[in-house]
Tab-separated table of C-alpha atoms and ligand atoms in Angstrom:
chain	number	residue	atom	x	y	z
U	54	UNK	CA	-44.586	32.700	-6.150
U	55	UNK	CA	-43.167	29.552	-4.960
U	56	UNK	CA	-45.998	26.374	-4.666
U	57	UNK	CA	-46.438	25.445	-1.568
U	58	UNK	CA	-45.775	22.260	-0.420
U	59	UNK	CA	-48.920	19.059	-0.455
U	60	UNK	CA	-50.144	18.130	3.143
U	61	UNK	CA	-50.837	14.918	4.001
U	62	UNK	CA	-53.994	14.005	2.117
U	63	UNK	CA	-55.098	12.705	5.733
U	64	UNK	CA	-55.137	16.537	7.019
U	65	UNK	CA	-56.759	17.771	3.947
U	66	UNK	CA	-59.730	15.147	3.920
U	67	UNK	CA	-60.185	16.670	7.985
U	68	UNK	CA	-62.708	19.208	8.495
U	69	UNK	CA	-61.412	22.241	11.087
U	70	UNK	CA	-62.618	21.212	14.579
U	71	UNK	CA	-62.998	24.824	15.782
U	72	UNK	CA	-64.763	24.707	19.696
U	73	UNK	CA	-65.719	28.126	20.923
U	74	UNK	CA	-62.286	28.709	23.239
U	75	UNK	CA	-62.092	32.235	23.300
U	76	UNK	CA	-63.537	34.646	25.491
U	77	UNK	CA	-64.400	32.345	28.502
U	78	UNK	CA	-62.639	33.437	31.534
U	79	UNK	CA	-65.056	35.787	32.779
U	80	UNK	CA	-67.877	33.915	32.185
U	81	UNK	CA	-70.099	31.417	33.484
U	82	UNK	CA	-68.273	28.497	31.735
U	83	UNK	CA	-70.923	25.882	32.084
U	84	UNK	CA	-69.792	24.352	28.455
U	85	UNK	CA	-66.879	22.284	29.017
U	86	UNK	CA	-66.833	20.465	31.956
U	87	UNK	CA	-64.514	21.834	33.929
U	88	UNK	CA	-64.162	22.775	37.735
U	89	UNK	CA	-67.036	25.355	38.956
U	90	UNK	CA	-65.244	26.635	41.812
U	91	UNK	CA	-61.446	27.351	40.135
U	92	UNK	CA	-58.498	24.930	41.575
U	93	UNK	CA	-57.129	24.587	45.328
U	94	UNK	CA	-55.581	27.882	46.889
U	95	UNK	CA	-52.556	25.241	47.637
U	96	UNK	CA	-52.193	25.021	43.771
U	97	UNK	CA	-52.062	28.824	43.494
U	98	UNK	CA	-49.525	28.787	46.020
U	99	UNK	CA	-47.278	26.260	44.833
U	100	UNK	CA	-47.606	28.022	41.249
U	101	UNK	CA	-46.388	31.411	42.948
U	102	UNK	CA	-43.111	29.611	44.939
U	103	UNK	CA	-41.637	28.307	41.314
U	104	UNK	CA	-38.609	29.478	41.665
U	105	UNK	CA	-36.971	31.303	38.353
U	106	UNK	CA	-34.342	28.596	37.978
U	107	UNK	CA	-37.496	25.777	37.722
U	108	UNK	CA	-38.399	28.329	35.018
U	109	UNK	CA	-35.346	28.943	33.261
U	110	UNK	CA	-35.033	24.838	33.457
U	111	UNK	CA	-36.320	22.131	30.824
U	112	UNK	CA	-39.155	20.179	33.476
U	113	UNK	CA	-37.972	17.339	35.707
U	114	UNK	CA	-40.799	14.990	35.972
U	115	UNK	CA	-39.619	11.865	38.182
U	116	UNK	CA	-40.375	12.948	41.580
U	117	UNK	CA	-43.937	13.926	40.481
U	118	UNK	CA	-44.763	11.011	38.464
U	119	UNK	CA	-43.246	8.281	41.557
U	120	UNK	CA	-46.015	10.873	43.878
U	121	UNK	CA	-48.545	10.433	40.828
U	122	UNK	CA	-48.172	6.631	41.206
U	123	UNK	CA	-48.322	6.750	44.742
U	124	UNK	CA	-51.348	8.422	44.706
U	125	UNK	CA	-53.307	6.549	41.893
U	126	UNK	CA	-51.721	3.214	43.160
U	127	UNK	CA	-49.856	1.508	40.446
U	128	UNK	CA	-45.980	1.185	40.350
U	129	UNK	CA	-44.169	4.499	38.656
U	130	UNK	CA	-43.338	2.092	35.891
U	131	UNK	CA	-46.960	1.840	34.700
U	132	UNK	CA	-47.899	5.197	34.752
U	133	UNK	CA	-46.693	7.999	32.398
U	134	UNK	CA	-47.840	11.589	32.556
U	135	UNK	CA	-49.250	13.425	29.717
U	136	UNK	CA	-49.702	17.023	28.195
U	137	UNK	CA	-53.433	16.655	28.958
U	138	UNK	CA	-55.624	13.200	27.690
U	139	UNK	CA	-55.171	14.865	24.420
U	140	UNK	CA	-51.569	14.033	24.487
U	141	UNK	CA	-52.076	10.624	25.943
U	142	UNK	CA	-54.557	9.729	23.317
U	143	UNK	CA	-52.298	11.030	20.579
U	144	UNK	CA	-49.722	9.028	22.151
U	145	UNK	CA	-51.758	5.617	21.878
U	146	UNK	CA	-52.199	6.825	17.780
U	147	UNK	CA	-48.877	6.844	17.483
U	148	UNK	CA	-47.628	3.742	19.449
U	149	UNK	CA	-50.566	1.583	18.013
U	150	UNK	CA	-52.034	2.532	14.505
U	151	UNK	CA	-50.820	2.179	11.063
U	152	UNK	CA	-52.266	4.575	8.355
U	153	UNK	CA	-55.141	2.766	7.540
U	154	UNK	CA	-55.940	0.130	10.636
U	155	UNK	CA	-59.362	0.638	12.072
U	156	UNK	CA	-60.141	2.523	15.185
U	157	UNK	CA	-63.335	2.154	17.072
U	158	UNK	CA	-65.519	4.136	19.138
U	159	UNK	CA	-69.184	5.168	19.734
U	160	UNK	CA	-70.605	8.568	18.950
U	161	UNK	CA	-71.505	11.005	20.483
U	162	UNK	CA	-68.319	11.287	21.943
U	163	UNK	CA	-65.415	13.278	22.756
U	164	UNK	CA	-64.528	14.964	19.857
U	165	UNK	CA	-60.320	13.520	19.956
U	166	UNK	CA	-60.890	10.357	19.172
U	167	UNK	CA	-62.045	10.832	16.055
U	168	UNK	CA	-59.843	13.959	15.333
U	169	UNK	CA	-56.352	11.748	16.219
U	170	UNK	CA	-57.990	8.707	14.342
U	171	UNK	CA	-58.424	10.911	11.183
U	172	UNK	CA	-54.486	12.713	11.228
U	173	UNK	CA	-53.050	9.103	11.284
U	174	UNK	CA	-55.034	8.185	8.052
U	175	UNK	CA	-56.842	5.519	10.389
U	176	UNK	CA	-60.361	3.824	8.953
U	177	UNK	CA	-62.984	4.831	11.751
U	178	UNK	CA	-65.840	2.621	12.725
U	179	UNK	CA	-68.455	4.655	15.064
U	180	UNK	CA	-71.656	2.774	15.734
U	181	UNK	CA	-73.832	5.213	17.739
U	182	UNK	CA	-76.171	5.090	21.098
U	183	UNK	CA	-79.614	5.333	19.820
U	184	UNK	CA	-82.229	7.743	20.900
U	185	UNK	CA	-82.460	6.765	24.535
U	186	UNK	CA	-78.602	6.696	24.669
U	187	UNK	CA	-78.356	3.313	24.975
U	188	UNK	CA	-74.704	1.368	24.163
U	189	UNK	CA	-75.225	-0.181	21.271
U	190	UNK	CA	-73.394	-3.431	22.665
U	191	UNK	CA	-74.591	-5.707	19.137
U	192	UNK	CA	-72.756	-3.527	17.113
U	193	UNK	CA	-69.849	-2.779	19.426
U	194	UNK	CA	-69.293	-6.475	20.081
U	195	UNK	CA	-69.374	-7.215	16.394
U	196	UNK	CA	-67.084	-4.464	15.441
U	197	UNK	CA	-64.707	-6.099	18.449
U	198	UNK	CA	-64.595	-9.142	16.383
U	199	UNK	CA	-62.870	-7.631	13.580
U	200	UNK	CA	-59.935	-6.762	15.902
U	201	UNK	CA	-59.886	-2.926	15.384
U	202	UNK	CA	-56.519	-1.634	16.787
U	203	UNK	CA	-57.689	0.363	19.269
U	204	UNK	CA	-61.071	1.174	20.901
U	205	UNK	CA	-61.812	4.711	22.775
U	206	UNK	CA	-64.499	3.925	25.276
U	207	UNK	CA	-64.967	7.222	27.484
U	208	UNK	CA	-66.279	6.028	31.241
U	209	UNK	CA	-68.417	7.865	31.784
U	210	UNK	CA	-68.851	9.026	28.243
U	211	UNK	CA	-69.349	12.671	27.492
U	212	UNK	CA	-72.086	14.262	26.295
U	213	UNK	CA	-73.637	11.393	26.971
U	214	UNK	CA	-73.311	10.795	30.640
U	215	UNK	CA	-73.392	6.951	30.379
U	216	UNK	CA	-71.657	4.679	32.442
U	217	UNK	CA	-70.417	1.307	32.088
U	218	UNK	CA	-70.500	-1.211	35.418
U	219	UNK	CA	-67.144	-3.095	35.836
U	220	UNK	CA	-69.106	-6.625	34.473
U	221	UNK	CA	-69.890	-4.530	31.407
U	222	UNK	CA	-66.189	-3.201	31.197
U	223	UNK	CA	-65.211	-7.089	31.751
U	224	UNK	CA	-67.237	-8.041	28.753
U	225	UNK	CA	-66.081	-5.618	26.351
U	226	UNK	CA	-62.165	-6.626	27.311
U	227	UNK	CA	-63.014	-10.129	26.697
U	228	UNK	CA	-64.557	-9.578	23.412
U	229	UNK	CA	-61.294	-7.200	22.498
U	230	UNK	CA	-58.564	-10.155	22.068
U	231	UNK	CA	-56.722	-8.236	19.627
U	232	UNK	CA	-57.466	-4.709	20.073
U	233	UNK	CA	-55.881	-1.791	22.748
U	234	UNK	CA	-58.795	-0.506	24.714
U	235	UNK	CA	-58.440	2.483	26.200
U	236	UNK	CA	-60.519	3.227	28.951
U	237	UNK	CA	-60.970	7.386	29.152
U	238	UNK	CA	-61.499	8.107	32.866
U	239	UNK	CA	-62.067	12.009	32.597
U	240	UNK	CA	-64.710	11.641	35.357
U	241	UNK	CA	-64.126	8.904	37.472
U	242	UNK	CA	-63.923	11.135	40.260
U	243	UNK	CA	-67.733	11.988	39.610
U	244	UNK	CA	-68.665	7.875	39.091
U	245	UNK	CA	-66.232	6.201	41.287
U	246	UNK	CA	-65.863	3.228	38.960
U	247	UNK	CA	-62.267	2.471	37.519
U	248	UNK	CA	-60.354	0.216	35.659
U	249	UNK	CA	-57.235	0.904	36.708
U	250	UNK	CA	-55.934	-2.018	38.740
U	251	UNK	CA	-56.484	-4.486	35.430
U	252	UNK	CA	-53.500	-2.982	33.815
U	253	UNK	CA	-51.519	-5.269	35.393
U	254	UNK	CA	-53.849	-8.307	34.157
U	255	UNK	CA	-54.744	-7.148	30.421
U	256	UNK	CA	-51.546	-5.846	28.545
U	257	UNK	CA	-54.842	-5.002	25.874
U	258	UNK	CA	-55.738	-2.361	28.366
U	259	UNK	CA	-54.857	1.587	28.545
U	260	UNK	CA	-56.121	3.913	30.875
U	261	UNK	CA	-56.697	7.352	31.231
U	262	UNK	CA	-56.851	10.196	33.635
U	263	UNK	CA	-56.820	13.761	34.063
U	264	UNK	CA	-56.385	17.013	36.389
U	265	UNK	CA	-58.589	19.209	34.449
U	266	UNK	CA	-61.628	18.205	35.529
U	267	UNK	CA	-62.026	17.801	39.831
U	268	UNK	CA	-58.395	18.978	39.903
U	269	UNK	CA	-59.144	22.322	38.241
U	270	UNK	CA	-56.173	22.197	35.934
U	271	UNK	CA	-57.608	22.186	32.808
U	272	UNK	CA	-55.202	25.767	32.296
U	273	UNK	CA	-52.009	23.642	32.681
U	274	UNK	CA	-52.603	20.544	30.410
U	275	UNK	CA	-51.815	17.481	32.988
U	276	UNK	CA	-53.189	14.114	32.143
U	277	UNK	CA	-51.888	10.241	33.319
U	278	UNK	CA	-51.777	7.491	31.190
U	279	UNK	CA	-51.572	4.049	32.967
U	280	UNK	CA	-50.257	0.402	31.107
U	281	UNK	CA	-48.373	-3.059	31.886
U	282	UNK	CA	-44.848	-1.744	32.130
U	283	UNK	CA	-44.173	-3.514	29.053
U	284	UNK	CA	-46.153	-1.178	27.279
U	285	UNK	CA	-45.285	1.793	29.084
U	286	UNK	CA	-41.477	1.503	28.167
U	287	UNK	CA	-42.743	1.598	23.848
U	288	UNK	CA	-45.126	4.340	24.577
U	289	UNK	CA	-42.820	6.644	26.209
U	290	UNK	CA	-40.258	5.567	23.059
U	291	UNK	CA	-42.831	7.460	21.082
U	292	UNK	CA	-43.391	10.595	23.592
U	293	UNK	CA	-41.269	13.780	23.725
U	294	UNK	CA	-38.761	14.224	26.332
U	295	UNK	CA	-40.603	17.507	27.643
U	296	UNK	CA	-44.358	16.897	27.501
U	297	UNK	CA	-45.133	18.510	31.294
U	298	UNK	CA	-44.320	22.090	31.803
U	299	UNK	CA	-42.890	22.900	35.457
U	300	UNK	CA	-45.954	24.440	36.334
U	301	UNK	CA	-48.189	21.421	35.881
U	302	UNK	CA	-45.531	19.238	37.944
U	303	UNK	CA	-45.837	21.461	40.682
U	304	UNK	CA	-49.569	22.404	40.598
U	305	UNK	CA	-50.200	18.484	40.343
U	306	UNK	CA	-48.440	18.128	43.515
U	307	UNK	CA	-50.597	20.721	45.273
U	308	UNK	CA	-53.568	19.103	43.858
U	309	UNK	CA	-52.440	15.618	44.718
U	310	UNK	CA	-51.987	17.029	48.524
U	311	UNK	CA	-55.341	18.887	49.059
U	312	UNK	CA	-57.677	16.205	49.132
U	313	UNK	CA	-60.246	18.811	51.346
U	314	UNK	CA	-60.627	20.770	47.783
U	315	UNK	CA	-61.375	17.470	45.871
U	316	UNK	CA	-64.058	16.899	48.456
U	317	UNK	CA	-65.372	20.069	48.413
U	318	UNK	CA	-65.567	20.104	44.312
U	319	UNK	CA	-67.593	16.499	44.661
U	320	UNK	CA	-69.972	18.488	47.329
U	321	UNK	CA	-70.441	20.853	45.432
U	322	UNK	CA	-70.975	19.033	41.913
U	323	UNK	CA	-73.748	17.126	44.087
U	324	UNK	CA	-75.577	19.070	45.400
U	325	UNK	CA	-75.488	21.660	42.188
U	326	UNK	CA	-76.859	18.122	40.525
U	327	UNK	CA	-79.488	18.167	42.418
U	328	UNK	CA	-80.493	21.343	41.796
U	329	UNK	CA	-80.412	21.458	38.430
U	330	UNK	CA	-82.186	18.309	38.005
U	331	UNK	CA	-85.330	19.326	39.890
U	332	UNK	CA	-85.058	23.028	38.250
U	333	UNK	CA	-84.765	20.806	34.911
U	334	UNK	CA	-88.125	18.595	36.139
U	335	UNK	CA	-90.048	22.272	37.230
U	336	UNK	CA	-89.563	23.002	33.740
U	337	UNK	CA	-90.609	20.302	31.899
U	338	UNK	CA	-86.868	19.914	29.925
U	339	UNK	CA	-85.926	16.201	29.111
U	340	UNK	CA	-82.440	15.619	30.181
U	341	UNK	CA	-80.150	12.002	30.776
U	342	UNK	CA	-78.645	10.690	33.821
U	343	UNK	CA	-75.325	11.270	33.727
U	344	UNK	CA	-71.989	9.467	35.703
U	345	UNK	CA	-70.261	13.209	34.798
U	346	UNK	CA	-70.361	16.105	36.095
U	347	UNK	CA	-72.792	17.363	32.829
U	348	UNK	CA	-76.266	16.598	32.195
U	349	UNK	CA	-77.233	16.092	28.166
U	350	UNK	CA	-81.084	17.891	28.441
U	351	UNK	CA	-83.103	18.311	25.055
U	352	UNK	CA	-84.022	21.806	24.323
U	353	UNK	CA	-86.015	21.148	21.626
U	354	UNK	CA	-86.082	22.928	18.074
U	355	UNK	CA	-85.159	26.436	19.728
U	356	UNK	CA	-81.810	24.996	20.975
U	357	UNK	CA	-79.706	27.122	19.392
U	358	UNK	CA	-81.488	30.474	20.049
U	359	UNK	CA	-81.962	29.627	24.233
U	360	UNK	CA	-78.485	28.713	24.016
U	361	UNK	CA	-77.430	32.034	21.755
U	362	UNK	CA	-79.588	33.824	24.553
U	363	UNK	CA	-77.936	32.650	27.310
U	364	UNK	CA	-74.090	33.388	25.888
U	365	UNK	CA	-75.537	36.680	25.464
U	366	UNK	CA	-76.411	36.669	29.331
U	367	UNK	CA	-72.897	35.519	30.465
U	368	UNK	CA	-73.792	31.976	30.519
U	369	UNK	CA	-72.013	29.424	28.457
U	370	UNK	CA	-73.336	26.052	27.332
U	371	UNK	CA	-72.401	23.703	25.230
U	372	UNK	CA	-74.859	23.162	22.140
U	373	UNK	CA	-74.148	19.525	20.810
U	374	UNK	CA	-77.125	19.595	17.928
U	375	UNK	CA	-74.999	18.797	15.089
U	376	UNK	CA	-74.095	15.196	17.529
U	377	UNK	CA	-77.652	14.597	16.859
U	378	UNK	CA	-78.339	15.315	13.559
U	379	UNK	CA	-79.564	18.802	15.040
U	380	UNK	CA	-82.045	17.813	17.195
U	381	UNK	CA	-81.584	20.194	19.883
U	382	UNK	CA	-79.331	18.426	22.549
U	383	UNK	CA	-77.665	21.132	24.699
U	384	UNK	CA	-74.875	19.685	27.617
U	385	UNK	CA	-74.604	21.318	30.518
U	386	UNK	CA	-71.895	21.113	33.221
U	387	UNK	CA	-72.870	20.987	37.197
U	388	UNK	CA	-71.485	23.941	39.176
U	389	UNK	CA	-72.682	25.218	42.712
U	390	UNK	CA	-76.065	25.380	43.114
U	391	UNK	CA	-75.714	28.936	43.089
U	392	UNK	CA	-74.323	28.896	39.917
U	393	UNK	CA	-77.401	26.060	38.619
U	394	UNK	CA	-80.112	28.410	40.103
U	395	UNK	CA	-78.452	31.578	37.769
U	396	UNK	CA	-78.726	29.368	34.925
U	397	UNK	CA	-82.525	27.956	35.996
U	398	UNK	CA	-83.567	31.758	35.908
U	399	UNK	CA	-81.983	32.475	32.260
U	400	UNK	CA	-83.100	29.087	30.928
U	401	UNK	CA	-87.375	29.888	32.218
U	402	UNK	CA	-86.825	33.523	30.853
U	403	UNK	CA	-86.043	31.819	27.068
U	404	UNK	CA	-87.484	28.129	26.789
E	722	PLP	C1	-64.059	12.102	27.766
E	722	PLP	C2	-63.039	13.171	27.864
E	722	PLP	N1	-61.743	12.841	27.834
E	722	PLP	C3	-60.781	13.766	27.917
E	722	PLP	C4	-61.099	15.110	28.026
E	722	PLP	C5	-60.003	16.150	28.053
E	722	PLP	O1	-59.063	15.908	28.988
E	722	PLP	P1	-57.735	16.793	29.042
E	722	PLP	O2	-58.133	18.173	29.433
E	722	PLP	O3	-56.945	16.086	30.092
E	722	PLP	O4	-57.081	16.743	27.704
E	722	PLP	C6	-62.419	15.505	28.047
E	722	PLP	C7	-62.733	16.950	28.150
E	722	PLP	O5	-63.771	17.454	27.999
E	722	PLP	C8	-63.416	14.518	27.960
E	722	PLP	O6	-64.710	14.848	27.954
């Protein structure tokens, strides 16, 4: 037998992330933050109308991204559109770090920035929020003045919830002469606060956005990236020709269109909130404020049996233990308050 051939000694020092993705569809997926109530019918029905030649054809991207830019207001040179964040933040890798420069970013956090940080051979420096989920701001500020190449700062942050005010935001970008901070806005539709018009002023500044979350696109992989143009032209130097499919393009445009479903997902998310805060307070069960659409509650030492329970039940959460050094931190992500009461009943039946 032939020897196989050495991987990159940065993919063999990785450990396997392996999140629980199969199975799902016909569950109550209450695990990873996506939309409770699907995507927009208009989405569905743009998806049917693609025409076998769109098929049959590599994906034309222009008229959707100029609509994109219309729509998140920045100029179509500042905004490029992405196979998911995932591919946006794998872009920023690649554009930015050298094997060995330093990324930053604060854990608990979403589990990419570490994962892209480690398969470019880059030097990680993760200070953590302490118990009460605080930002640790001394140690973030001091890590800043080492000029890391890039920081991931998630806003809100996820599992976290936490969210930083614009002032806050303004501080850490002053701080970050010399490194590309890149402002993840998974959620903004859920906290409303955005960095995206500062592009133009900070050429240190990335942002991010998706259509998997209020969109209900996680299926089709659509994320935005916004940048100073400058920027923009290197990073697209460094992205495939092809990284939309047709579907997304068109399903974006649908989404883009139907602001009634957006609304109706932020009613929803709201008033599911609610419900599953006061269910949460009825029961006793700690849990954070949170800018997402999650809330981060502490089950305690019998975590990972409630939440073993309630898979077993239909109902999926998210156990983030190991985050914590296993100490029983469970996320949850807000759906209808239907949906929150179904999981209220499970959760009194095993805690
Ligand atoms: C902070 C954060 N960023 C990005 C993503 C993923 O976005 P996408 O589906 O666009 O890759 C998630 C998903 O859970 C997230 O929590």
């Amino acid at each position: 037998m032939k020897t196989s051939l050495p991987v990159r000694r940065a993919v063999e020092r990785m450990r396997a992330y392996h999140p629980p993705l199969e199975g799902r569809t016909e569950k109550l997926r209450l695990d990873f933050n996506e939309n409770p109530i699907g995507c927009s019918p208009a989405v569905r029905r743009a998806l049917a109308q693609l025409s076998a030649a769109s098929i049959a054809s590599y994906p034309e991207q222009e008229t959707v991204r100029r609509k994109a830019a219309r729509f998140f207001g920045v100029a179509p040179e500042e905004l490029l559109l992405t196979n998911g964040t995932d591919e946006a933040l794998s872009l920023v890798v690649h554009t930015f770090v050298e094997p060995g420069d330093t990324v930053l970013f604060v854990e608990p956090t979403y589990a990419m920035y570490r994962f892209y940080a480690e398969l470019a051979g880059a030097r990680i420096v993760a200070p953590r929020y302490d118990a009460a989920m605080c930002f640790p701001w001394n140690n973030v500020i001091e890590a800043l003045r080492a000029g890391p190449r890039v920081f991931f700062l998630p806003n809100p942050n996820s599992p976290t919830g936490n969210l930083l005010s614009l002032r806050e935001l303004r501080r850490i970008l002053t701080a970050a002469r010399r490194t590309m901070v890149v402002i993840d806005e998974a959620y903004f539709e859920f906290s409303g606060v955005t960095v995206i018009p500062w592009i133009r002023r900070h050429k240190n500044l990335i942002v991010t956005r998706t259509f998997s979350k209020t969109a209900g696109l996680a299926g089709l992989r659509l994320g935005c990236l916004f940048v100073h143009r400058e920027l923009a032209a290197s990073m697209r130097k460094a992205q495939s020709p092809y990284p939309v499919n047709a579907a997304a393009l068109v399903a974006a445009e649908a989404a883009m269109r139907d602001r009634v479903f957006i609304a109706r997902t932020l009613r929803e998310v709201r008033r599911g909130r609610r419900e599953l805060e006061r269910g949460l307070d009825r029961l006793g069960i700690r849990y954070f404020p949170s800018a997402g659409n999650f809330l981060l509650v502490h089950l305690g030492a019998k975590a990972k049996q409630i939440v073993a329970a309630l898979a077993r039940q239909g109902t999926l959460v998210r156990d983030r233990s190991s985050d914590f050094g296993g100490e029983g931190y469970v996320r949850i992500t807000l759906g209808t308050p239907g949906q929150m009461r179904r999981l209220l009943r499970e959760l009194k039946e095993h805690s």
